[in-house]
Amino acid sequence: MTAVPGSEPHEASPGAPRYWGADEFMHHDFGDLGRRFELEDGCIVMTPAPSIRHQRIARRLINAIEACLQADGLDLDVEGPVNYRLNSDTVFAPDIAVFRRDTDSDLYVEPHEIEVLAEVTSTNSNRDRLTKMSRYARTKCEWYWIVDQNTLVIDVYQLDGDLYRQVAAIAPGTTATLPGPVPLTIDPGTLA
C-alpha cells in the first residue's frame, strides 16, 4: 500500500467503501494496470483502457488543436488525458483539455484554468454525455466538445447558465471552424 506523505495508511474491510480525497487519489500509485482511474465523489471509478480507434481520434484532435494554438499565437496548452480536479473529492480524466499555460500545478488542472474540455465517446457514451457533461457544467467550464468515435461527429456545447447548449454539430466531410476560444478549422473525417 502506498500512503500519501503525512497520512496514516489504513486497510478497509473487504467490500467496505473507502472515501478518497483528490490529493490522496492523485498521489496514489495504482501501478500499470492498463486501466484509467477517475475519482467521483470520493469513490474510485476504473474503466478499461480506451480502444485504439478512440486513442487515434483523441491524438489527432490534440495534434490539430496544438497546431491551431501555435498558428494563432494563443497562450494556451492542450494535453490529454489530464487530471481535472473538479473539487476536493472528484478528479476526472478528460480525453482532451485546453488550458492556460500558467497552471497552478503540474499534477492537475482546475476549473479556473480550463478553456475547453473534450471527450471522445467510448463504449459507455452516457458517462460522457450525461455524467461528465453535468459535472463539467457545475465547474463552469464554458466549452465542452464530444466526438462520437463511431460517427466522427463533433458536438460543440457552450455553457448557458448552469447547463450546456449545443451550438454546433460538425459531421465528417464538412470543414468548419469550431466556435469558442480555439478557432480550430477541421473536417472530423480526418480524425479516424
CSV table of C-alpha atoms in Angstrom, one decimal:
chain,number,residue,atom,x,y,z
A,1,MET,CA,0.0,0.0,0.0
A,2,THR,CA,1.3,3.5,-0.9
A,3,ALA,CA,0.5,6.2,1.6
A,4,VAL,CA,0.3,9.9,0.9
A,5,PRO,CA,3.0,11.7,2.8
A,6,GLY,CA,1.7,12.9,6.1
A,7,SER,CA,-1.2,10.4,6.2
A,8,GLU,CA,-1.6,7.1,8.0
A,9,PRO,CA,-2.1,4.0,5.8
A,10,HIS,CA,-5.2,2.1,6.7
A,11,GLU,CA,-6.9,-1.0,5.5
A,12,ALA,CA,-10.6,-1.2,4.6
A,13,SER,CA,-12.7,-4.2,5.3
A,14,PRO,CA,-13.3,-6.3,2.2
A,15,GLY,CA,-16.3,-4.8,0.4
A,16,ALA,CA,-16.5,-1.8,2.6
A,17,PRO,CA,-16.4,1.5,0.7
A,18,ARG,CA,-13.4,3.8,1.2
A,19,TYR,CA,-13.5,7.5,0.8
A,20,TRP,CA,-10.7,9.1,-1.2
A,21,GLY,CA,-9.8,12.8,-1.3
A,22,ALA,CA,-8.5,14.3,-4.5
A,23,ASP,CA,-4.9,14.9,-3.2
A,24,GLU,CA,-4.6,11.3,-1.9
A,25,PHE,CA,-6.0,10.0,-5.2
A,26,MET,CA,-3.5,11.9,-7.3
A,27,HIS,CA,-0.6,10.8,-5.2
A,28,HIS,CA,-1.5,7.1,-5.1
A,29,ASP,CA,0.4,4.7,-7.2
A,30,PHE,CA,-2.1,2.5,-9.0
A,31,GLY,CA,0.6,0.7,-11.0
A,32,ASP,CA,0.4,-0.1,-14.6
A,33,LEU,CA,-2.9,-1.9,-14.9
A,34,GLY,CA,-3.9,-0.9,-18.4
A,35,ARG,CA,-6.8,0.9,-16.9
A,36,ARG,CA,-7.9,4.5,-16.5
A,37,PHE,CA,-8.9,5.7,-13.0
A,38,GLU,CA,-11.1,8.7,-12.0
A,39,LEU,CA,-12.4,9.8,-8.7
A,40,GLU,CA,-16.0,10.7,-8.3
A,41,ASP,CA,-17.4,11.9,-5.0
A,42,GLY,CA,-14.7,10.1,-3.1
A,43,CYS,CA,-15.1,6.8,-5.0
A,44,ILE,CA,-12.6,5.4,-7.4
A,45,VAL,CA,-14.0,4.7,-10.9
A,46,MET,CA,-12.0,2.3,-13.0
A,47,THR,CA,-12.6,1.9,-16.8
A,48,PRO,CA,-10.8,-0.2,-19.4
A,49,ALA,CA,-8.1,1.3,-21.4
A,50,PRO,CA,-9.6,3.2,-24.4
A,51,SER,CA,-9.7,1.4,-27.8
A,52,ILE,CA,-7.1,2.0,-30.5
A,53,ARG,CA,-9.6,4.0,-32.6
A,54,HIS,CA,-10.5,6.1,-29.5
A,55,GLN,CA,-6.9,6.9,-28.9
A,56,ARG,CA,-6.2,7.7,-32.6
A,57,ILE,CA,-9.1,10.2,-32.7
A,58,ALA,CA,-8.0,11.9,-29.5
A,59,ARG,CA,-4.4,12.1,-30.6
A,60,ARG,CA,-5.2,13.5,-34.0
A,61,LEU,CA,-7.6,16.1,-32.4
A,62,ILE,CA,-4.9,17.1,-29.9
A,63,ASN,CA,-2.4,17.5,-32.7
A,64,ALA,CA,-4.8,19.7,-34.7
A,65,ILE,CA,-5.6,21.8,-31.6
A,66,GLU,CA,-1.9,22.2,-30.8
A,67,ALA,CA,-1.2,23.4,-34.4
A,68,CYS,CA,-4.1,25.8,-34.2
A,69,LEU,CA,-2.9,27.2,-30.9
A,70,GLN,CA,0.6,27.7,-32.2
A,71,ALA,CA,-0.5,29.2,-35.5
A,72,ASP,CA,-2.8,31.7,-33.7
A,73,GLY,CA,-0.3,32.5,-31.0
A,74,LEU,CA,-2.7,31.7,-28.3
A,75,ASP,CA,-1.2,31.4,-24.8
A,76,LEU,CA,-2.9,28.0,-24.2
A,77,ASP,CA,-1.8,24.4,-24.0
A,78,VAL,CA,-3.5,21.1,-24.9
A,79,GLU,CA,-3.0,17.7,-23.4
A,80,GLY,CA,-4.9,14.6,-22.9
A,81,PRO,CA,-5.9,12.8,-20.8
A,82,VAL,CA,-5.2,15.1,-17.8
A,83,ASN,CA,-6.2,15.1,-14.2
A,84,TYR,CA,-9.0,17.6,-13.9
A,85,ARG,CA,-9.7,18.4,-10.3
A,86,LEU,CA,-13.3,19.4,-10.1
A,87,ASN,CA,-13.3,19.7,-6.3
A,88,SER,CA,-11.8,18.1,-3.2
A,89,ASP,CA,-13.2,14.6,-3.9
A,90,THR,CA,-13.7,14.5,-7.7
A,91,VAL,CA,-10.9,14.1,-10.3
A,92,PHE,CA,-11.9,13.3,-13.9
A,93,ALA,CA,-9.6,12.5,-16.7
A,94,PRO,CA,-11.0,14.2,-19.8
A,95,ASP,CA,-9.6,12.9,-23.1
A,96,ILE,CA,-8.6,16.4,-24.1
A,97,ALA,CA,-8.2,19.6,-22.1
A,98,VAL,CA,-7.2,23.1,-23.4
A,99,PHE,CA,-6.0,25.2,-20.5
A,100,ARG,CA,-3.9,28.2,-19.6
A,101,ARG,CA,-0.2,27.7,-19.7
A,102,ASP,CA,0.4,29.2,-16.3
A,103,THR,CA,-1.4,26.4,-14.4
A,104,ASP,CA,-1.0,26.3,-10.6
A,105,SER,CA,0.1,22.6,-10.6
A,106,ASP,CA,1.9,20.2,-12.9
A,107,LEU,CA,-0.2,17.3,-11.5
A,108,TYR,CA,-3.7,18.5,-12.4
A,109,VAL,CA,-5.7,21.4,-13.8
A,110,GLU,CA,-8.5,23.1,-12.0
A,111,PRO,CA,-11.7,24.7,-13.3
A,112,HIS,CA,-10.4,28.3,-13.4
A,113,GLU,CA,-7.6,27.2,-15.7
A,114,ILE,CA,-9.7,25.4,-18.3
A,115,GLU,CA,-10.9,26.8,-21.7
A,116,VAL,CA,-12.2,23.6,-23.4
A,117,LEU,CA,-12.8,20.0,-22.3
A,118,ALA,CA,-13.4,17.3,-24.8
A,119,GLU,CA,-14.3,13.7,-24.7
A,120,VAL,CA,-14.2,11.0,-27.4
A,121,THR,CA,-17.0,8.6,-26.7
A,122,SER,CA,-16.3,5.1,-25.7
A,123,THR,CA,-18.5,2.1,-25.1
A,124,ASN,CA,-20.2,4.0,-22.3
A,125,SER,CA,-21.1,7.2,-24.0
A,126,ASN,CA,-23.7,8.0,-21.4
A,127,ARG,CA,-20.8,8.8,-19.0
A,128,ASP,CA,-19.6,11.5,-21.5
A,129,ARG,CA,-23.0,12.8,-22.5
A,130,LEU,CA,-24.7,12.8,-19.1
A,131,THR,CA,-22.4,12.4,-16.1
A,132,LYS,CA,-19.4,14.3,-17.3
A,133,MET,CA,-21.4,16.9,-19.1
A,134,SER,CA,-23.4,17.7,-15.9
A,135,ARG,CA,-20.3,17.7,-13.7
A,136,TYR,CA,-18.3,19.9,-16.1
A,137,ALA,CA,-21.2,22.4,-16.3
A,138,ARG,CA,-21.1,22.6,-12.5
A,139,THR,CA,-17.4,23.7,-12.7
A,140,LYS,CA,-18.4,26.5,-15.1
A,141,CYS,CA,-16.3,25.1,-18.0
A,142,GLU,CA,-17.6,27.2,-20.8
A,143,TRP,CA,-16.9,24.9,-23.7
A,144,TYR,CA,-17.4,21.1,-24.0
A,145,TRP,CA,-16.9,19.0,-27.1
A,146,ILE,CA,-18.0,15.5,-27.6
A,147,VAL,CA,-16.5,13.5,-30.5
A,148,ASP,CA,-18.6,10.4,-31.4
A,149,GLN,CA,-16.0,7.8,-32.2
A,150,ASN,CA,-18.4,5.8,-34.4
A,151,THR,CA,-19.9,8.7,-36.5
A,152,LEU,CA,-17.0,11.2,-36.0
A,153,VAL,CA,-19.5,14.0,-35.4
A,154,ILE,CA,-18.1,16.7,-33.2
A,155,ASP,CA,-20.8,18.1,-31.0
A,156,VAL,CA,-19.9,21.6,-29.6
A,157,TYR,CA,-21.6,22.8,-26.4
A,158,GLN,CA,-21.4,26.2,-24.7
A,159,LEU,CA,-22.4,26.8,-21.1
A,160,ASP,CA,-25.7,28.7,-20.9
A,161,GLY,CA,-26.4,29.4,-17.2
A,162,ASP,CA,-26.0,26.1,-15.4
A,163,LEU,CA,-26.5,23.8,-18.5
A,164,TYR,CA,-24.8,23.2,-21.8
A,165,ARG,CA,-26.5,24.3,-25.0
A,166,GLN,CA,-25.4,22.7,-28.3
A,167,VAL,CA,-24.1,25.4,-30.6
A,168,ALA,CA,-22.6,23.2,-33.4
A,169,ALA,CA,-22.6,19.7,-34.8
A,170,ILE,CA,-19.9,19.1,-37.4
A,171,ALA,CA,-20.1,16.0,-39.5
A,172,PRO,CA,-17.3,14.2,-41.4
A,173,GLY,CA,-17.0,15.6,-44.9
A,174,THR,CA,-17.7,19.1,-43.7
A,175,THR,CA,-14.9,21.5,-42.9
A,176,ALA,CA,-15.8,24.1,-40.3
A,177,THR,CA,-14.3,26.3,-37.7
A,178,LEU,CA,-15.4,25.4,-34.2
A,179,PRO,CA,-16.9,28.2,-32.1
A,180,GLY,CA,-15.1,29.2,-28.9
A,181,PRO,CA,-11.6,30.1,-27.7
A,182,VAL,CA,-9.9,27.6,-30.1
A,183,PRO,CA,-10.6,28.7,-33.7
A,184,LEU,CA,-9.9,25.2,-35.0
A,185,THR,CA,-10.9,24.6,-38.6
A,186,ILE,CA,-11.4,20.8,-39.2
A,187,ASP,CA,-13.1,18.1,-41.1
A,188,PRO,CA,-13.9,15.5,-38.5
A,189,GLY,CA,-13.4,12.8,-41.1
A,190,THR,CA,-9.6,13.4,-40.8
A,191,LEU,CA,-9.6,12.1,-37.2
A,192,ALA,CA,-10.2,8.4,-38.0
